[in-house]
Structures are given as C-alpha cells and as structure tokens.
Coordinates of C-alpha atoms in Angstrom, one line a residue:
Chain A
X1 CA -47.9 -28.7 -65.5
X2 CA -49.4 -25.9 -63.1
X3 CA -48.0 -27.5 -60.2
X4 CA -45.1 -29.0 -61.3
X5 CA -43.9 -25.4 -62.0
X6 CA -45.1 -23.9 -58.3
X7 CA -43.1 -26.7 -57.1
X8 CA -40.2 -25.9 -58.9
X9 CA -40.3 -22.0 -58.0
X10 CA -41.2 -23.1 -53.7
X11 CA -38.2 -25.1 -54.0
X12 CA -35.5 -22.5 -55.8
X13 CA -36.6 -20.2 -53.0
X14 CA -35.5 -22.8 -50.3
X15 CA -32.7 -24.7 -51.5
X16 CA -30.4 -21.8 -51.2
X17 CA -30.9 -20.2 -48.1
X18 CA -30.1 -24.4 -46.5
X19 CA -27.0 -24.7 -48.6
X20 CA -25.9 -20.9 -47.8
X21 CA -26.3 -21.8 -44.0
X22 CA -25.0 -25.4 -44.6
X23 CA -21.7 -24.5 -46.3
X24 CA -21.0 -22.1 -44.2
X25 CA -21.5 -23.9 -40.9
X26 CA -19.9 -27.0 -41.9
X27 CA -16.3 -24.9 -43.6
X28 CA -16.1 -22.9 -40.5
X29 CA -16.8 -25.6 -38.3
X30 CA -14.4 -28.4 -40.4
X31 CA -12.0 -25.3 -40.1
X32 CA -12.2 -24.2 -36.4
X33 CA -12.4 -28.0 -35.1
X34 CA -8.9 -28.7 -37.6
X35 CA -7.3 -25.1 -36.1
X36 CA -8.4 -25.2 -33.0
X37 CA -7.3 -28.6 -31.6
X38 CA -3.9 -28.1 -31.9
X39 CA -4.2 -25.1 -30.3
X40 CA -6.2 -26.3 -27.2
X41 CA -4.5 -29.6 -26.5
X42 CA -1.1 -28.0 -26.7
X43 CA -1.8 -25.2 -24.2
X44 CA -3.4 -27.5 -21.7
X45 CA -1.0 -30.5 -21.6
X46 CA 2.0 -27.8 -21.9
X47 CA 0.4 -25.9 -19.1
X48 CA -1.1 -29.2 -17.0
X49 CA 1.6 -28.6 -14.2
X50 CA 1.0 -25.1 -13.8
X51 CA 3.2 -22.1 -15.0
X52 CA 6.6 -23.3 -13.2
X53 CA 6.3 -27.0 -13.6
X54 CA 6.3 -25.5 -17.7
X55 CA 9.1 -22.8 -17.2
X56 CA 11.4 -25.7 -15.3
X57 CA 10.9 -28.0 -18.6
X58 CA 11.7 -25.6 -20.9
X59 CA 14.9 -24.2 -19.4
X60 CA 16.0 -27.7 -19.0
X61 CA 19.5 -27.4 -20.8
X62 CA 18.6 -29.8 -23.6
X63 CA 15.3 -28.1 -24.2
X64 CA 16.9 -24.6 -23.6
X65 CA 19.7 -24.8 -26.2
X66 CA 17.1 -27.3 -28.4
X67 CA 14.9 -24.4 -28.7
X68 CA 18.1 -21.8 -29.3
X69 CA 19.5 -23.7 -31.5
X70 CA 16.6 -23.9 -33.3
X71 CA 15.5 -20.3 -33.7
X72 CA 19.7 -19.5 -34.3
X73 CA 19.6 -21.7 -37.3
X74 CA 16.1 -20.7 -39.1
X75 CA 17.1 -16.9 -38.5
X76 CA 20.3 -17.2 -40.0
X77 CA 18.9 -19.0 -42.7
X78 CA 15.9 -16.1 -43.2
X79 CA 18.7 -13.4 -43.4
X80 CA 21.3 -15.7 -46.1
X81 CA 17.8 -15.8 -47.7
X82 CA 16.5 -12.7 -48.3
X83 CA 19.3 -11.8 -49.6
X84 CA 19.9 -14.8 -51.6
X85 CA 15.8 -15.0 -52.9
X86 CA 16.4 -11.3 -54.0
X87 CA 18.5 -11.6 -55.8
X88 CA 17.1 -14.7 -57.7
X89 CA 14.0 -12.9 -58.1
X90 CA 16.2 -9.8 -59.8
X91 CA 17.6 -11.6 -62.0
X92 CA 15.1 -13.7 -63.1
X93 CA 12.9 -10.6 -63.2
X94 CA 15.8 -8.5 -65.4
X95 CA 17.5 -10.3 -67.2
X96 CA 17.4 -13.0 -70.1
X97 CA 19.5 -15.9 -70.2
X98 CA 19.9 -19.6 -71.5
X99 CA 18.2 -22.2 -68.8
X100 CA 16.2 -18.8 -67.8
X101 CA 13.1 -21.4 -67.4
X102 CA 14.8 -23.7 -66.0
X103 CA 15.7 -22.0 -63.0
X104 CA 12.8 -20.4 -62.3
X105 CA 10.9 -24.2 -62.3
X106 CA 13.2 -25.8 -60.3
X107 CA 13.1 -23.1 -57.7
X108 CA 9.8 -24.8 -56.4
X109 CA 11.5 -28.3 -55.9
X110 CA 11.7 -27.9 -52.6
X111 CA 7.6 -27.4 -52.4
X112 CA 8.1 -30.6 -54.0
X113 CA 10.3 -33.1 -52.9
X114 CA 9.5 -34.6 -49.4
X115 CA 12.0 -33.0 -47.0
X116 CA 13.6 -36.2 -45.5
X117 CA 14.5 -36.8 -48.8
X118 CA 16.6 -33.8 -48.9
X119 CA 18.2 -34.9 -46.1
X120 CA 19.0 -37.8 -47.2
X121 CA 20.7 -35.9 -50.2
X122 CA 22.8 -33.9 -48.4
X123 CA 24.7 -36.2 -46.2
X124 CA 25.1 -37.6 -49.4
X125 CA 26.8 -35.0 -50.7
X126 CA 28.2 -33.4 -47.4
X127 CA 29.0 -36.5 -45.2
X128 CA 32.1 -37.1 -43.6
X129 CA 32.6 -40.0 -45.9
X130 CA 32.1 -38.3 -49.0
X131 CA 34.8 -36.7 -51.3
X132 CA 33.1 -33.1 -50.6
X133 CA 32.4 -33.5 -46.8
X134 CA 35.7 -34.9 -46.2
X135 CA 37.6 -32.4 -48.1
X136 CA 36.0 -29.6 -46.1
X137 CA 36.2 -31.4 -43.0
X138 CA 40.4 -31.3 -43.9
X139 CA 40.8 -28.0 -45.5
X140 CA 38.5 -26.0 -42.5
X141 CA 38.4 -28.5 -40.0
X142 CA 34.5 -28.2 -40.1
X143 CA 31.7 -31.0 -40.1
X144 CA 28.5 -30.0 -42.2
X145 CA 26.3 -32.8 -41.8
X146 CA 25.9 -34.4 -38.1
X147 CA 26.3 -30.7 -36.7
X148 CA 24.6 -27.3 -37.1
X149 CA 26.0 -26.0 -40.5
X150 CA 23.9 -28.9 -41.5
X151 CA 20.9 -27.6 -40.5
X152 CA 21.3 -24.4 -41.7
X153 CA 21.8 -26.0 -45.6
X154 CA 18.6 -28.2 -45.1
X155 CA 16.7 -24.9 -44.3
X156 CA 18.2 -23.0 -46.8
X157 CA 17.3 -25.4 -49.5
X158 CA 13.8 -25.4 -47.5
X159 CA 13.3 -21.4 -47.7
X160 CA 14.6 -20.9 -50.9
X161 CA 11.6 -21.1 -52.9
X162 CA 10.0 -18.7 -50.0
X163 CA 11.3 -15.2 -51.2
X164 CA 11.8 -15.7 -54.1
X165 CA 7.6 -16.6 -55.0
X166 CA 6.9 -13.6 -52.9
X167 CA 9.5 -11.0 -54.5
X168 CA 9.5 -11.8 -58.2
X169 CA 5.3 -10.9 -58.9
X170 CA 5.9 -7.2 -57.0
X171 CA 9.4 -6.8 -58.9
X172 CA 7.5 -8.1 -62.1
X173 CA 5.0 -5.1 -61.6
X174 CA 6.9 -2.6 -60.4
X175 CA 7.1 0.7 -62.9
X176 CA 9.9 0.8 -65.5
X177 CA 9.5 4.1 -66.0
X178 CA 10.9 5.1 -62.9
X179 CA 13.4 3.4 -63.1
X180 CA 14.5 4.8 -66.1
X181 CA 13.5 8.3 -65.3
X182 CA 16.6 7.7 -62.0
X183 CA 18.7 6.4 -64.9
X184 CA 18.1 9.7 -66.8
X185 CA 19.0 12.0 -63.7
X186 CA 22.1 10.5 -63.7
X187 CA 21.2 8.0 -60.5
X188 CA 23.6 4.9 -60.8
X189 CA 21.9 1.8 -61.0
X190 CA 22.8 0.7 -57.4
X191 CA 21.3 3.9 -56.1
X192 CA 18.1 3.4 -58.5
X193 CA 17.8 -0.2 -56.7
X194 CA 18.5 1.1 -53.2
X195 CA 16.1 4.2 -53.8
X196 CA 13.3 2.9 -55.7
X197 CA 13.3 -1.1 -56.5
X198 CA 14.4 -1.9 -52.7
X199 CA 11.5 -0.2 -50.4
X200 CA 8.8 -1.3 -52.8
X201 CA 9.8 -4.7 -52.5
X202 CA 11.0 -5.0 -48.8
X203 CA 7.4 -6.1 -47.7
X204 CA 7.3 -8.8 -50.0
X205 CA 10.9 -9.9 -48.5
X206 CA 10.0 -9.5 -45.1
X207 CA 6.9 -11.8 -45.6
X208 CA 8.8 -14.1 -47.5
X209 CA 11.0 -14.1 -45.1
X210 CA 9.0 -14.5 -42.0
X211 CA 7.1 -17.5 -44.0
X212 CA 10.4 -19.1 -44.0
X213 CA 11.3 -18.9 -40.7
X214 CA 8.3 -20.0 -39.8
X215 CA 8.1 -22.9 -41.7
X216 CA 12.1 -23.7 -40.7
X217 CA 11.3 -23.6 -36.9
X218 CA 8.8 -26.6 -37.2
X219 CA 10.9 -28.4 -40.1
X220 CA 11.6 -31.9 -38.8
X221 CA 12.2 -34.2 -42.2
X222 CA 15.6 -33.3 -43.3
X223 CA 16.4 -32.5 -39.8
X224 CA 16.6 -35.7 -38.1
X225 CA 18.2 -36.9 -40.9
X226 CA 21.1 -34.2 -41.4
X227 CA 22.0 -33.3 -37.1
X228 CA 22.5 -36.3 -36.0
X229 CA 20.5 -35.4 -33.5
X230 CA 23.1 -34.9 -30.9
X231 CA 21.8 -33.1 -27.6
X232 CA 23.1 -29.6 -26.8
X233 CA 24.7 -29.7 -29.9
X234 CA 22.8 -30.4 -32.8
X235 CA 19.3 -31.2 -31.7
X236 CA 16.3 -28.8 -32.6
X237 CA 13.3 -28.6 -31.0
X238 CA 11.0 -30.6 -33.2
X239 CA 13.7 -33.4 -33.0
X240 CA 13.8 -33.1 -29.4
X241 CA 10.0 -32.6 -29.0
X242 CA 10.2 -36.3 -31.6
X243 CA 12.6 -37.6 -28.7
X244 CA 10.6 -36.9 -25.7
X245 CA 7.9 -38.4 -27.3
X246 CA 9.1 -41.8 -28.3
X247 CA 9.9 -42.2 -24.9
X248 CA 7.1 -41.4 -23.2
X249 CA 8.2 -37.8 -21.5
X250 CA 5.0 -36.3 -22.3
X251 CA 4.9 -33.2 -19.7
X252 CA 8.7 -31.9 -21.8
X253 CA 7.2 -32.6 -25.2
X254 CA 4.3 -30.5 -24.5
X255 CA 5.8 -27.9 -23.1
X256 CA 8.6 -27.1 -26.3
X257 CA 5.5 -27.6 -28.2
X258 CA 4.1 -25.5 -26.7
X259 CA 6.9 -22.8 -26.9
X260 CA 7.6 -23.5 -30.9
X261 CA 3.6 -23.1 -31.6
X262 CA 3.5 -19.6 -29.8
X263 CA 6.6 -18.5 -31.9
X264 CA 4.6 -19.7 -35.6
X265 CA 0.9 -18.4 -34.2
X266 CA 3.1 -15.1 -33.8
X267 CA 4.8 -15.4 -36.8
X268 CA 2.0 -16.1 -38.8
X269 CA -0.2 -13.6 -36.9
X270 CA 2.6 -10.8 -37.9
X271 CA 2.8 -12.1 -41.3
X272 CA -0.9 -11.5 -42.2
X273 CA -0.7 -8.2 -40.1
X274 CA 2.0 -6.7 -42.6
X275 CA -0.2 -8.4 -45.7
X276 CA -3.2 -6.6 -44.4
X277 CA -1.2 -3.3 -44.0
X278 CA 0.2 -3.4 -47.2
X279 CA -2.9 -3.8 -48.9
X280 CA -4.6 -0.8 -46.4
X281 CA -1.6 1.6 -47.8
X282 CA -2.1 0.5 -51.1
Chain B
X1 CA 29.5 -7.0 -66.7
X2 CA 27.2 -6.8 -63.6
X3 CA 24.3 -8.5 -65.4
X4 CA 26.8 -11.5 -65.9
X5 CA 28.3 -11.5 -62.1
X6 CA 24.7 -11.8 -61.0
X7 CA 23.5 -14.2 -63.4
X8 CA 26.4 -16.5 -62.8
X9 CA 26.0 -16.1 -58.9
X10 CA 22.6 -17.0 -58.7
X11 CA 23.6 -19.3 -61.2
X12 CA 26.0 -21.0 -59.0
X13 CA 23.8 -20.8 -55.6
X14 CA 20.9 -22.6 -57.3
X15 CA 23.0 -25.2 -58.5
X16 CA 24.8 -26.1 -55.2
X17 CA 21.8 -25.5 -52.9
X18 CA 19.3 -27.4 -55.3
X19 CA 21.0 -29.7 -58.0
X20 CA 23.9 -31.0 -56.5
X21 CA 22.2 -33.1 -53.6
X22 CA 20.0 -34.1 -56.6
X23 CA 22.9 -35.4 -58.0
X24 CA 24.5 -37.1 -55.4
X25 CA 21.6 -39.1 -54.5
X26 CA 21.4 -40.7 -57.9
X27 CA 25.3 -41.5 -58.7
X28 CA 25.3 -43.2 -55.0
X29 CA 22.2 -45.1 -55.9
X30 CA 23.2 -45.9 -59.5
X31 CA 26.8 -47.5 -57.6
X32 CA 24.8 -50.1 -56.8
X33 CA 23.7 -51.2 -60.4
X34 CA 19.8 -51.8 -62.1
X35 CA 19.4 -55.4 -60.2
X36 CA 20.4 -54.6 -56.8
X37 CA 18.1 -51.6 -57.1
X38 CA 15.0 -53.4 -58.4
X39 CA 15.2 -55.8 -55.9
X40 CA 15.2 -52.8 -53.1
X41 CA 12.3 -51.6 -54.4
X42 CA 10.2 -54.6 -55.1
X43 CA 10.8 -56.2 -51.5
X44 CA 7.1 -56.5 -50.1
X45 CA 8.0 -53.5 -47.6
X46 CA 8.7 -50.9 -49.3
X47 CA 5.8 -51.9 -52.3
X48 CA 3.8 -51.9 -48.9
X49 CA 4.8 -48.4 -48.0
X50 CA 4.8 -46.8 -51.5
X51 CA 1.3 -47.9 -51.8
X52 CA 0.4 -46.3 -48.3
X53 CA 1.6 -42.8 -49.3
X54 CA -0.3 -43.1 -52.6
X55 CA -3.3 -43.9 -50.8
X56 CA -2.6 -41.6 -48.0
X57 CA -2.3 -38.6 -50.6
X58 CA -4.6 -39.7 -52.8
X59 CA -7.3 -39.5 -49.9
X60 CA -6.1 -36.0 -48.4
X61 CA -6.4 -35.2 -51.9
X62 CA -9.9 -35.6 -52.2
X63 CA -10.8 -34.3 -48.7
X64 CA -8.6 -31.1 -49.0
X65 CA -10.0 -30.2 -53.0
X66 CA -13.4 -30.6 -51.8
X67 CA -13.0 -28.6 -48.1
X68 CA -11.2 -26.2 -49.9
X69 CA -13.5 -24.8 -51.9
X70 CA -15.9 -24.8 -49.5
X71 CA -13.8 -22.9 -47.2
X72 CA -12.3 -20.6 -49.8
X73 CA -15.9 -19.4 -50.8
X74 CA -17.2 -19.0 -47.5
X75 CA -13.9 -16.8 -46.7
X76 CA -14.4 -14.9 -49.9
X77 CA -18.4 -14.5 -50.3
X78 CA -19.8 -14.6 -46.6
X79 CA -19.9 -12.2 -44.4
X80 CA -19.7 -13.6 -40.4
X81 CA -18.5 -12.3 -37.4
X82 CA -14.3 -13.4 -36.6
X83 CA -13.6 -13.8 -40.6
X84 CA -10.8 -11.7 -40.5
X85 CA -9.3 -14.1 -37.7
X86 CA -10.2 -16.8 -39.6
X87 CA -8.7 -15.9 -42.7
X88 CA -5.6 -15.5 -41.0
X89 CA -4.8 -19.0 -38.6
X90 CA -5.8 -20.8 -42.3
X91 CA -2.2 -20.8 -43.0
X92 CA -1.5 -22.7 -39.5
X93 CA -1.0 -25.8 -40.6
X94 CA 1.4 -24.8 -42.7
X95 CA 3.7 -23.5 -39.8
X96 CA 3.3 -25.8 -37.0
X97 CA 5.8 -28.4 -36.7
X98 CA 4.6 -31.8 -37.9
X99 CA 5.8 -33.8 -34.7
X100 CA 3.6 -31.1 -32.8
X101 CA 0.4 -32.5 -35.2
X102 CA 1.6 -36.2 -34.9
X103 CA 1.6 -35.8 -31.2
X104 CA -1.6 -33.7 -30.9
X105 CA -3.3 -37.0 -32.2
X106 CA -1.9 -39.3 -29.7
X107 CA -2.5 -37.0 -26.6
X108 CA -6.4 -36.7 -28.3
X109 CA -7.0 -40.4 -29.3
X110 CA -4.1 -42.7 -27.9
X111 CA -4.8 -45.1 -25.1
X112 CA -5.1 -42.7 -22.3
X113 CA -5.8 -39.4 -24.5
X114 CA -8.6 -37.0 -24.1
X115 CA -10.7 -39.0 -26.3
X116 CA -9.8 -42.4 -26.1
X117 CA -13.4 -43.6 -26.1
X118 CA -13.9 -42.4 -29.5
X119 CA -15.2 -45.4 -31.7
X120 CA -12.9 -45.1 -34.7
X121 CA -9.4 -45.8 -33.8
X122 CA -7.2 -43.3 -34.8
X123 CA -3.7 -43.1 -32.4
X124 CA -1.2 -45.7 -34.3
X125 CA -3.5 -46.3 -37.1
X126 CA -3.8 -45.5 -41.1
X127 CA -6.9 -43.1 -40.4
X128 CA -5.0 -41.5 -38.0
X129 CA -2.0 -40.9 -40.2
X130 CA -4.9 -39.7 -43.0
X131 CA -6.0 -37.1 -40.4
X132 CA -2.8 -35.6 -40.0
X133 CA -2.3 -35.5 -43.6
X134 CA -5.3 -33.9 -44.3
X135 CA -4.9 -31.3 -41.3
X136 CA -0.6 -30.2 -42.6
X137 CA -1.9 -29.9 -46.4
X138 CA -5.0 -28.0 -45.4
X139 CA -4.5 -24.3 -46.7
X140 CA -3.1 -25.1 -50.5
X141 CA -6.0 -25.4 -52.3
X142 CA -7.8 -23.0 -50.5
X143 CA -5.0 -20.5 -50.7
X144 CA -4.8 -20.7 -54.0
X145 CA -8.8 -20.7 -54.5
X146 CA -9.2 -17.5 -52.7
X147 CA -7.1 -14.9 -54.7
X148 CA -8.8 -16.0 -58.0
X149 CA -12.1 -16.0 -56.8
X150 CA -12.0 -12.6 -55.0
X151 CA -11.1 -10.9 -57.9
X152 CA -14.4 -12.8 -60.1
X153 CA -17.2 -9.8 -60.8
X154 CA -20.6 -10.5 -60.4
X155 CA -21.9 -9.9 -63.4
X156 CA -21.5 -13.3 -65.6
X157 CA -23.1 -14.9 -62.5
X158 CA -25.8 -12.4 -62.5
X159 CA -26.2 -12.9 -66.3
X160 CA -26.8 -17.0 -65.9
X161 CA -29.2 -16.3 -62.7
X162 CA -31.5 -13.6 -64.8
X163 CA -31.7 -16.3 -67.2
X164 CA -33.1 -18.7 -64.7
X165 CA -29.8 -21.0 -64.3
X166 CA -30.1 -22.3 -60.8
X167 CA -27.2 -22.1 -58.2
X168 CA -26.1 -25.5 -59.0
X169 CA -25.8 -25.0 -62.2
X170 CA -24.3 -21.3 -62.3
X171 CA -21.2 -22.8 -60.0
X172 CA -20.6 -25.5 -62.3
X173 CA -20.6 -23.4 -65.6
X174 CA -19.8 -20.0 -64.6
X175 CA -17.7 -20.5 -61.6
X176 CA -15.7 -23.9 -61.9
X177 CA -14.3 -23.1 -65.0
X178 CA -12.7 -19.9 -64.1
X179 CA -11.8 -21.3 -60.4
X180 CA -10.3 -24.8 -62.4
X181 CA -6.9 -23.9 -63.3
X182 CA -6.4 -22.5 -59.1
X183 CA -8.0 -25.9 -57.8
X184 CA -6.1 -27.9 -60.0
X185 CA -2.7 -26.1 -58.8
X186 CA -4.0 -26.5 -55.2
X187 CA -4.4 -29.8 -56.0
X188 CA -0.5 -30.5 -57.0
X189 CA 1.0 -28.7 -54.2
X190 CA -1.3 -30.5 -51.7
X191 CA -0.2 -34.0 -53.3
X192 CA 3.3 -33.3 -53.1
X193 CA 3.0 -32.1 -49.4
X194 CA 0.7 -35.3 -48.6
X195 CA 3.2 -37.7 -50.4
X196 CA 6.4 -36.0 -48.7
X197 CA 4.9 -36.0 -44.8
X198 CA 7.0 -37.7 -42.3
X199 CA 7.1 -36.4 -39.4
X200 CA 3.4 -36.2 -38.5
X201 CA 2.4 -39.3 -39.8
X202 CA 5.7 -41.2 -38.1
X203 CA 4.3 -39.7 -34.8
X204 CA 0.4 -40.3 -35.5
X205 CA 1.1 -43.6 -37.0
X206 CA 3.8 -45.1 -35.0
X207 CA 5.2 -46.4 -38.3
X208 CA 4.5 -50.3 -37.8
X209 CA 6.7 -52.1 -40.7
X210 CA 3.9 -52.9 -43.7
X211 CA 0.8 -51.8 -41.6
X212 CA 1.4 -47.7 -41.1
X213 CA 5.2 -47.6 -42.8
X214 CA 5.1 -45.3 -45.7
X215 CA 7.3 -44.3 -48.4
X216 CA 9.0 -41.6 -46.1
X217 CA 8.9 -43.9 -43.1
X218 CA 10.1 -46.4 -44.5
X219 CA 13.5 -44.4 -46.4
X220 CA 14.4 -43.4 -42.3
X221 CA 14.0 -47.0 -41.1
X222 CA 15.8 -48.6 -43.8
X223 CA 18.9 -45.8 -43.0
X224 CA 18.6 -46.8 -39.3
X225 CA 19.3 -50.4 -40.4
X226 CA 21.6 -49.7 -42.6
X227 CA 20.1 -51.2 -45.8
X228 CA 21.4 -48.1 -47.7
X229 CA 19.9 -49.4 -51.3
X230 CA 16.5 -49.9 -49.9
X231 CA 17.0 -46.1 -48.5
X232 CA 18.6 -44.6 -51.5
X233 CA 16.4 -46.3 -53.5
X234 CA 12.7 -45.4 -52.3
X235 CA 14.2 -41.9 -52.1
X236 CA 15.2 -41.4 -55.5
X237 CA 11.4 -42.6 -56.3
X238 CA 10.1 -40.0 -53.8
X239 CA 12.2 -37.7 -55.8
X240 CA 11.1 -38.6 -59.3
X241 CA 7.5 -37.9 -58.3
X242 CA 8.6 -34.9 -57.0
X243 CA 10.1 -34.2 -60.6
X244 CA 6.5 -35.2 -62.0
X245 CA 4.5 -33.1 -59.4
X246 CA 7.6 -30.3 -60.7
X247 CA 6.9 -30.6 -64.1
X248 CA 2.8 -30.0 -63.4
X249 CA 3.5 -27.3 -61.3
X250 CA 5.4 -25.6 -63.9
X251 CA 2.7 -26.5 -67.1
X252 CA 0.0 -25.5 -64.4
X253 CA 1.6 -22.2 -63.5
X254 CA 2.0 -20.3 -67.4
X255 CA -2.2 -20.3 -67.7
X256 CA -2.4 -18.8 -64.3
X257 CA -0.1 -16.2 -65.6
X258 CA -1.5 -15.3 -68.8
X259 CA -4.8 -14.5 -66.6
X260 CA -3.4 -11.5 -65.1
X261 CA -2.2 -10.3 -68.3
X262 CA -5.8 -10.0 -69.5

C-alpha cells in the first residue's frame, strides 16, 4: 500500500513535465516540417538558375500575362466582393425575412462543395451551348465560360462566403444605441452607416477580403475547368504552373510558384498583421 | 422600401452566384434519365475513385483532428520563442495554390527529387496524395480549436487538479467537452476540403485511372473524354455530400453560437 502510493505520487510528478516537452516538440516540429517545406523547396528550385535565369521565366509572355491575369481577376473579384459580402452580412444582420436561414446556410457552400465541381456547374449554366451562355454570347457579344469573365464568376462564387463570415459577427455586436442615438440627431440612415456602422466594420472587410484574394490567386479546381485554359488569354498562373508541370518544364513551374507563394506569404503576413492590430487598439 | 431593395438584391445575387449552377448541374444530369445515370456511377472506375476520396478524407481526417489539437494547445498554452510567427504561417496552407503543394511533393520525392531515396514511396502514389491532403486541410481544426480554448479560465481545471484528477483525466472531463463542439466543426470543414481536393492530389498523385484517380480526378478525366454522364454524374454526388457536410455545418454552427451568448 505504502509504496504503491510513493509510486503513484514519483510518477504524477514526471509524467507531465515529458508530455509538456513531448507535445510541444512534436506540434511545432509536425508544423514547421508541414510549413516549411513548401517554403524551402520553392525558393531553391525557383531560384536554382540564379536571379536572371528566374526573372527571364517569369516575364516570359505566357507566364507574364498568366501571372496578370491572375492577380486582375482575384482583385476584381475582392472589390465586387466586399461590396457584395457587405451587404449580405447587412441584411442578414438587420433585417428579418422568409428563407432568412436559408441564406445564411447556404452561404458556406462554397467551403463545401469541391471547387472543380463548381466549375463544372458553370459551364453548365454559362457555356456557349447553353440557352443562358448563348443568349449572352448574342445579345453582348461576350463569352463567359472559356474566357476571363469566367474566372472572375468561379471566384466570386469562391470568395463569397469570405466577407460575409468575417463582417456579420462585428456587425452582429456592434452598439444599437448608437445607432439610434445618429437616428435621433436627425443623421439619415446612409450617413448613420457611412459614419458609424462602416469604419467599425472596414477591418473585418479588408481581412475578408484579403483572405479572398488570397485564396482566389492559388484557386486551380474550377479554374481549369471554366478558362479553357487558353495561353495569354485565359490561363492563370496555377493552370499554367499545372501546364509546365505535366510537361516536364520544371525551372518555369518553379519560378511562378515561386512568384504566386510570395504574393499569399504576403497576403497572409498582412492579414494577421491588421488582426493583431485590431485586437492591440481594441 | 430600402429594407426590401436590399433584401431582394442580395436575394437575387445569392441565387445566381450560388443556386443556379446548382441547378443546372442537376437538370443536365437528370436529361439523361435514372438508368443511364446508375450505370455512370456504378462503372468500376468511378466506384474505384469515390472510394479513394473517402479514404483519402477519412484519413486526413484523423491525422488533422488529432495534430490539431495538439498544435492548437501548444499555440494557446505554451510559451516558446517565434510563437507569434508561428501562429501566423498556420493559415498557409490555406493560401498556397494546390498545384504548388502537388508539385512540392514531386520535386521532394519523385524519381530525381531531393529525397528520392526515401523508403516510402510517395511521388505518384496514394500516400503521397494523403500527404497533400493532410498538409491543404491543416489549419481548420486548429483554427477553430484556438479561439475557444483561449477564452477557457483556469479555474474548473484548477478545481479537478486540487482534487487530485490527473492531467489525463482533467483534459478528458474538463477540457474535451467544452473544446467538442469546435473539434467537431473543425472536423466538417476539414472533410469537405479533403473530399473536394483536386489539384494537389492530381499533381502528387499523377491520377492513374483506378490506382490514384479520385472522385475529383476522375469528374476532369471523364470531361476530357467526353463521357459527360460519368462527369455530370460523380459531380452531382460530390455535390450532395457537399449538401450533407452543409447541413452539419449549419446544425454544428447554432451551439457554437449560443456559447457566446452566455
């Protein structure tokens, strides 16, 4: 009994100190061998040929207007959805309606659904065959699917979900009652939101935002599917980087990697920069 | 007036942007009729590939709920030198291009990579395509792990130490109860992103028909051949999950809520 109970006291005084120093070492190693990699081998293969061997891949034409066309389509698809999230966020923050809770679940579907398969649903509804896509292609002489307007819909049903999650809580918390007091000054409701709901909610749409873009500049799934992949035309960078690789032009492939993973490190760098802030002000 | 303008705007943007492709995919698959269909989705290939991103998610599942944690807690509890840089590449994964990921694997383990003596073949293979996986759906659970055990107080653990519960014991009956609902959400979004991947696993894997072809795989094969049912039809199963994982998301999400009311 005695010693059963010294035992029992020798080893709760142990046992925590090896699991405190074995969970950590093992998350932050699992994590920094996971983060890391990506990181190293990119820079190295994109840099292998020294500095100009890199800058004459990347400002190859195809990989030049790959890697415009790319950041072209996920900014104008961040700015069409700020606005576009805030104001989803508003009114599913303001108002009541019927199907109220059905919006606001199916906003996450595109967290959801694999992305290919969105692309797959929208040359089905936008394709030059169909009675939608052709109609346009008549009426405006414009293609949507097999060109860039394309892409921009694929990332807008991407980033839609993006603002939206990162507006509605702040809006959701922000203070009625000064919003009322404006009202009771005589402020019109359009200056009450520029005035007071907008700036408190700005950083939440600018992280939104950036997390959108960040996430749009990699997006591959729906891509491929949707551009047609057409070089200088409607090819992005990760389809391109997806080209170069299947056949076997390594050296281009790393270095628009390389390119489109500085632009998300930064992004996501910047993104938890403005977090940090926020909370600092706070 | 302007209540209804908005309403019927957002209305109107959420329906086109999200409901309509919906719908298109199922009337152009239902054009085919109940046979055709079933036959397109019980051809050996595409049972083959289903079962692939089932097992593929399944796995990353299990890896990603249990690294998770472990990562969420030593983010939130320890103290350690470069945490703050830490804390904020977690979220890589989530950014970086999946053909980058896929091809980071094949420079490391194919024939002539970095690491091509490594014993466990990984370039063009299944475990390969799992590692991937497991890297691009890294930070849900532990994003959504860290928020709710930042804001726990001490106290209810100090409580069940005093009274001589051991460390063990206090994370299973203090802690994993309050962290559950979070994990569990974690949990859904990583399955959904696991079971959706394409482009890292088409890369990593070199999607061989019936040996590392899954469900995603094998819906952009079977459009490059043409066989639009077999497309059309794996697709609109991809999509119903998605429907299922929506449907968890959204009875997972209300507890979550009623916790900050408290």
């Amino acid at each position: 009994m005695m010693q059963t109970r010294t035992l029992t006291t020798l080893n709760t005084s142990r046992t925590p100190q090896m699991i405190f120093w074995g969970v950590r070492w093992s998350a932050l190693i699992y994590l920094s061998v996971l983060i890391a990699l990506p990181l190293i081998v990119i820079s190295v293969e994109g840099l292998r040929g020294g500095i100009w061997s890199f800058w004459d891949s990347i400002t190859r034409p195809a990989a030049l207007s790959a890697i415009f066309i790319s950041v072209w389509t996920a900014a104008l698809m961040t700015v069409i959805n700020m606005i576009m999230g805030t104001l989803t966020a508003y009114v599913l923050v303001q108002y009541r309606f019927p199907g109220k809770r059905w919006l606001d679940s199916l906003i996450d579907l595109p967290f959801a659904i694999p992305t290919l398969v969105t692309g797959v649903m929208l040359i089905l509804l936008y394709g030059p065959q169909t009675p939608i896509g052709g109609w346009i292609e008549d009426q405006f002489g414009m293609r949507i699917v097999f060109s860039s307007p394309g892409i921009v819909l694929a990332l807008l049903f991407l980033g839609y979900p993006f603002v939206i999650r990162a507006v509605q809580p702040v809006l959701a918390s922000l203070d009625i009652h000064q919003q009322e007091a404006a009202y009771t000054l005589g402020a019109s409701s359009w200056l009450t939101f520029r005035r007071i709901v907008f700036p408190a909610i700005l950083p939440a749409m600018i992280t939104g935002g950036l997390l959108s873009f960040a996430r749009a500049l990699g997006e591959f799934g729906s891509i491929v599917i949707v551009s047609g992949n057409i070089p200088m035309r409607s090819q992005t960078a990760a389809v391109y980087i997806y080209g170069q690789v299947e056949s076997g032009n390594l050296a281009a492939a790393s270095s628009v990697s390389l390119v489109l993973m500085a632009i998300a490190l930064l992004t996501t760098l910047l993104v938890d920069y403005l977090a940090r802030r926020r909370t600092a002000h706070a | 007036m302007r209540k209804f303008v908005l309403i019927g705007l957002v209305l109107s943007y959420a329906g086109v942007l999200l409901l309509a492709p919906m719908l298109a995919l199922v009337i152009n698959l239902l054009e085919y009729g109940l046979d055709t269909i079933w036959a397109a989705i019980t051809t050996p290939e595409a049972l083959l590939a289903l079962r692939l991103s089932l097992i593929l998610a399944l796995c990353s599942v299990m890896i990603n709920t249990v690294m998770g944690v472990l990562i969420a807690w030593v983010l939130v509890r320890h103290q350690f030198w470069g945490k703050r840089f830490f804390n904020a590449v977690v979220d890589l994964p989530f950014v970086v291009s999946p053909v980058i990921v896929g091809y980071v694997l094949i420079v490391l383990f194919g024939r002539q990579g970095w690491l091509s003596g490594f014993p466990v073949q990984l370039a063009f293979s299944t475990a390969g395509m799992l590692l991937v996986t497991v890297f691009v759906s890294l930070p849900f659970v532990i994003r959504e792990v860290m928020p709710v055990l930042a804001a726990i107080t001490p106290e209810q653990e100090e409580a069940a130490f005093t009274l001589g519960a051991s460390h063990t014991l206090t994370f299973r009956r203090i802690l994993l109860p309050i962290l559950w609902p979070s994990i569990l959400y974690g949990i859904v979004l990583t399955l959904a992103r696991s079971l959706g991947e394409f482009g890292a696993a088409a890369v990593a894997g070199g999607g061989v028909q019936g040996v590392t072809e899954t469900a995603t795989i094998y819906v952009y094969r079977a459009l490059q051949d043409r066989n639009d049912v077999g497309a059309y039809s794996i697709a609109v199963i991809l999509g119903l999950m998605a429907v299922g994982i929506l449907i968890l998301m959204n009875w997972l999400r209300p507890q979550e809520g009623k916790k900050h009311v408290d």
